[in-house]
PDB file of C-alpha atoms in Angstrom:
ATOM      1  CA  MET A   1      89.734 159.421  94.627  1.00  0.00           C
ATOM      2  CA  LYS A   2      89.738 163.146  95.470  1.00  0.00           C
ATOM      3  CA  ARG A   3      86.588 163.568  93.415  1.00  0.00           C
ATOM      4  CA  ILE A   4      84.808 160.857  95.432  1.00  0.00           C
ATOM      5  CA  ILE A   5      85.879 162.467  98.718  1.00  0.00           C
ATOM      6  CA  LEU A   6      84.701 165.865  97.468  1.00  0.00           C
ATOM      7  CA  ILE A   7      81.315 164.464  96.415  1.00  0.00           C
ATOM      8  CA  LEU A   8      80.974 162.626  99.723  1.00  0.00           C
ATOM      9  CA  SER A   9      81.852 165.791 101.653  1.00  0.00           C
ATOM     10  CA  VAL A  10      79.246 167.828  99.772  1.00  0.00           C
ATOM     11  CA  PHE A  11      76.659 165.114 100.364  1.00  0.00           C
ATOM     12  CA  LEU A  12      77.374 164.996 104.113  1.00  0.00           C
ATOM     13  CA  PHE A  13      77.240 168.793 104.345  1.00  0.00           C
ATOM     14  CA  ALA A  14      73.848 168.809 102.604  1.00  0.00           C
ATOM     15  CA  ILE A  15      72.497 166.213 105.036  1.00  0.00           C
ATOM     16  CA  ALA A  16      73.760 168.221 108.014  1.00  0.00           C
ATOM     17  CA  ALA A  17      72.147 171.385 106.645  1.00  0.00           C
ATOM     18  CA  CYS A  18      68.813 169.610 106.219  1.00  0.00           C
ATOM     19  CA  ASN A  19      68.948 168.355 109.800  1.00  0.00           C
ATOM     20  CA  ASP A  20      69.586 171.790 111.318  1.00  0.00           C
ATOM     21  CA  GLU A  21      67.285 171.839 114.329  1.00  0.00           C
ATOM     22  CA  LYS A  22      67.854 175.394 115.446  1.00  0.00           C
ATOM     23  CA  GLY A  23      64.695 176.962 114.084  1.00  0.00           C
ATOM     24  CA  ILE A  24      62.484 179.369 116.002  1.00  0.00           C
ATOM     25  CA  GLU A  25      61.026 178.243 119.324  1.00  0.00           C
ATOM     26  CA  MET A  26      57.331 178.777 119.967  1.00  0.00           C
ATOM     27  CA  ASP A  27      54.908 177.431 122.541  1.00  0.00           C
ATOM     28  CA  ILE A  28      51.238 177.008 123.325  1.00  0.00           C
ATOM     29  CA  VAL A  29      49.300 176.076 126.459  1.00  0.00           C
ATOM     30  CA  GLU A  30      48.021 172.505 126.339  1.00  0.00           C
ATOM     31  CA  THR A  31      44.368 172.098 127.333  1.00  0.00           C
ATOM     32  CA  GLY A  32      42.402 169.085 128.521  1.00  0.00           C
ATOM     33  CA  CYS A  33      40.862 168.304 125.135  1.00  0.00           C
ATOM     34  CA  MET A  34      40.594 171.460 123.010  1.00  0.00           C
ATOM     35  CA  ASN A  35      43.960 171.264 121.266  1.00  0.00           C
ATOM     36  CA  GLY A  36      44.197 171.535 117.505  1.00  0.00           C
ATOM     37  CA  TRP A  37      46.260 168.337 117.412  1.00  0.00           C
ATOM     38  CA  ASP A  38      43.817 166.194 119.422  1.00  0.00           C
ATOM     39  CA  GLU A  39      42.295 164.689 116.283  1.00  0.00           C
ATOM     40  CA  PHE A  40      45.758 163.603 115.116  1.00  0.00           C
ATOM     41  CA  TYR A  41      46.338 161.076 117.899  1.00  0.00           C
ATOM     42  CA  GLU A  42      46.551 157.576 116.450  1.00  0.00           C
ATOM     43  CA  GLY A  43      45.814 155.671 119.643  1.00  0.00           C
ATOM     44  CA  SER A  44      49.405 155.633 120.828  1.00  0.00           C
ATOM     45  CA  GLY A  45      48.992 158.690 123.044  1.00  0.00           C
ATOM     46  CA  ASP A  46      52.220 160.132 121.631  1.00  0.00           C
ATOM     47  CA  TYR A  47      51.732 163.906 121.734  1.00  0.00           C
ATOM     48  CA  LYS A  48      54.891 164.501 119.651  1.00  0.00           C
ATOM     49  CA  GLN A  49      53.469 162.540 116.745  1.00  0.00           C
ATOM     50  CA  ALA A  50      50.066 164.233 117.050  1.00  0.00           C
ATOM     51  CA  VAL A  51      51.485 167.778 117.257  1.00  0.00           C
ATOM     52  CA  THR A  52      53.867 167.109 114.361  1.00  0.00           C
ATOM     53  CA  ALA A  53      51.047 165.716 112.196  1.00  0.00           C
ATOM     54  CA  TYR A  54      48.841 168.717 113.055  1.00  0.00           C
ATOM     55  CA  LEU A  55      51.536 171.230 112.151  1.00  0.00           C
ATOM     56  CA  GLU A  56      52.529 169.403 108.981  1.00  0.00           C
ATOM     57  CA  ASP A  57      48.840 169.265 107.999  1.00  0.00           C
ATOM     58  CA  ASN A  58      48.971 173.070 108.239  1.00  0.00           C
ATOM     59  CA  ASN A  59      52.088 173.213 106.017  1.00  0.00           C
ATOM     60  CA  ILE A  60      54.507 173.916 108.854  1.00  0.00           C
ATOM     61  CA  ALA A  61      57.867 172.135 108.867  1.00  0.00           C
ATOM     62  CA  VAL A  62      58.607 170.897 112.394  1.00  0.00           C
ATOM     63  CA  TYR A  63      62.146 170.534 113.759  1.00  0.00           C
ATOM     64  CA  SER A  64      61.182 169.408 117.270  1.00  0.00           C
ATOM     65  CA  VAL A  65      58.308 169.081 119.743  1.00  0.00           C
ATOM     66  CA  ARG A  66      58.571 168.855 123.514  1.00  0.00           C
ATOM     67  CA  LYS A  67      56.352 169.191 126.556  1.00  0.00           C
ATOM     68  CA  ILE A  68      57.228 171.566 129.403  1.00  0.00           C
ATOM     69  CA  ASN A  69      55.480 171.185 132.735  1.00  0.00           C
ATOM     70  CA  TYR A  70      54.999 174.602 134.357  1.00  0.00           C
ATOM     71  CA  TYR A  71      52.432 173.611 137.001  1.00  0.00           C
ATOM     72  CA  SER A  72      51.991 170.276 138.743  1.00  0.00           C
ATOM     73  CA  GLY A  73      49.209 171.153 141.169  1.00  0.00           C
ATOM     74  CA  PRO A  74      45.542 170.276 140.763  1.00  0.00           C
ATOM     75  CA  VAL A  75      43.903 171.379 137.511  1.00  0.00           C
ATOM     76  CA  CYS A  76      40.283 171.515 136.457  1.00  0.00           C
ATOM     77  CA  LEU A  77      39.110 168.693 134.212  1.00  0.00           C
ATOM     78  CA  ALA A  78      37.107 170.722 131.672  1.00  0.00           C
ATOM     79  CA  CYS A  79      38.261 170.521 128.055  1.00  0.00           C
ATOM     80  CA  SER A  80      39.208 174.188 127.989  1.00  0.00           C
ATOM     81  CA  CYS A  81      41.301 174.094 131.187  1.00  0.00           C
ATOM     82  CA  PRO A  82      45.095 174.174 130.975  1.00  0.00           C
ATOM     83  CA  THR A  83      46.824 170.917 131.902  1.00  0.00           C
ATOM     84  CA  GLY A  84      49.856 172.650 133.415  1.00  0.00           C
ATOM     85  CA  ASN A  85      51.917 171.904 130.303  1.00  0.00           C
ATOM     86  CA  LEU A  86      53.225 173.957 127.428  1.00  0.00           C
ATOM     87  CA  ILE A  87      53.848 172.366 124.068  1.00  0.00           C
ATOM     88  CA  ALA A  88      57.096 173.861 122.722  1.00  0.00           C
ATOM     89  CA  ILE A  89      57.955 173.540 119.046  1.00  0.00           C
ATOM     90  CA  ARG A  90      60.827 174.580 116.809  1.00  0.00           C
ATOM     91  CA  VAL A  91      59.882 175.626 113.297  1.00  0.00           C
ATOM     92  CA  ALA A  92      61.523 177.349 110.354  1.00  0.00           C
ATOM     93  CA  GLU A  93      61.492 181.132 110.507  1.00  0.00           C
ATOM     94  CA  ASN A  94      59.235 181.347 107.449  1.00  0.00           C
ATOM     95  CA  ASP A  95      56.588 179.230 109.264  1.00  0.00           C
ATOM     96  CA  VAL A  96      56.283 181.484 112.338  1.00  0.00           C
ATOM     97  CA  ASP A  97      53.268 183.424 111.013  1.00  0.00           C
ATOM     98  CA  LYS A  98      51.395 180.202 110.209  1.00  0.00           C
ATOM     99  CA  ALA A  99      52.116 178.811 113.683  1.00  0.00           C
ATOM    100  CA  GLU A 100      50.946 182.071 115.283  1.00  0.00           C
ATOM    101  CA  GLN A 101      47.658 181.745 113.394  1.00  0.00           C
ATOM    102  CA  LEU A 102      47.245 178.365 115.115  1.00  0.00           C
ATOM    103  CA  GLY A 103      47.755 179.950 118.548  1.00  0.00           C
ATOM    104  CA  PHE A 104      51.473 179.378 119.131  1.00  0.00           C
ATOM    105  CA  HIS A 105      53.536 182.223 120.626  1.00  0.00           C
ATOM    106  CA  LEU A 106      57.180 183.138 120.127  1.00  0.00           C
ATOM    107  CA  VAL A 107      59.530 182.269 122.964  1.00  0.00           C
ATOM    108  CA  VAL A 108      61.599 185.407 123.533  1.00  0.00           C
ATOM    109  CA  ASN A 109      64.899 185.354 125.450  1.00  0.00           C
ATOM    110  CA  ASN A 110      64.274 181.705 126.426  1.00  0.00           C
ATOM    111  CA  ARG A 111      61.205 182.758 128.434  1.00  0.00           C
ATOM    112  CA  ASN A 112      58.236 180.526 127.778  1.00  0.00           C
ATOM    113  CA  ASN A 113      54.720 181.932 127.684  1.00  0.00           C
ATOM    114  CA  ILE A 114      53.464 180.578 130.986  1.00  0.00           C
ATOM    115  CA  PRO A 115      49.926 181.774 131.698  1.00  0.00           C
ATOM    116  CA  PRO A 116      49.410 183.868 134.823  1.00  0.00           C
ATOM    117  CA  GLU A 117      47.975 182.137 137.861  1.00  0.00           C
ATOM    118  CA  ASP A 118      44.369 183.045 138.620  1.00  0.00           C
TER     119      ASP A 118
END
């Protein structure tokens, strides 16, 4: 019986370790239609799925994806214009360089990389 409990405990610990969602937080400014993940939308409009698929396609393990609205005023409608949102991700520390090559920036001291107002 003790052996079964020990094996079960080790198994549960391994699952918890695999689900550790701490990671390193990074972000990128979302644009109207010039995002690397735009081609990964599958018709559902779910940005989390599209961003995750994009990052995984670039061999980056993704812990989480979220959208942060930093500006809710009027925005230009050109593809290159910011939407007023940041896409924040959490990735493993060993994937930071790969994410930076895709345009993501480290979030330092919980301060997101909000672009300056023009």
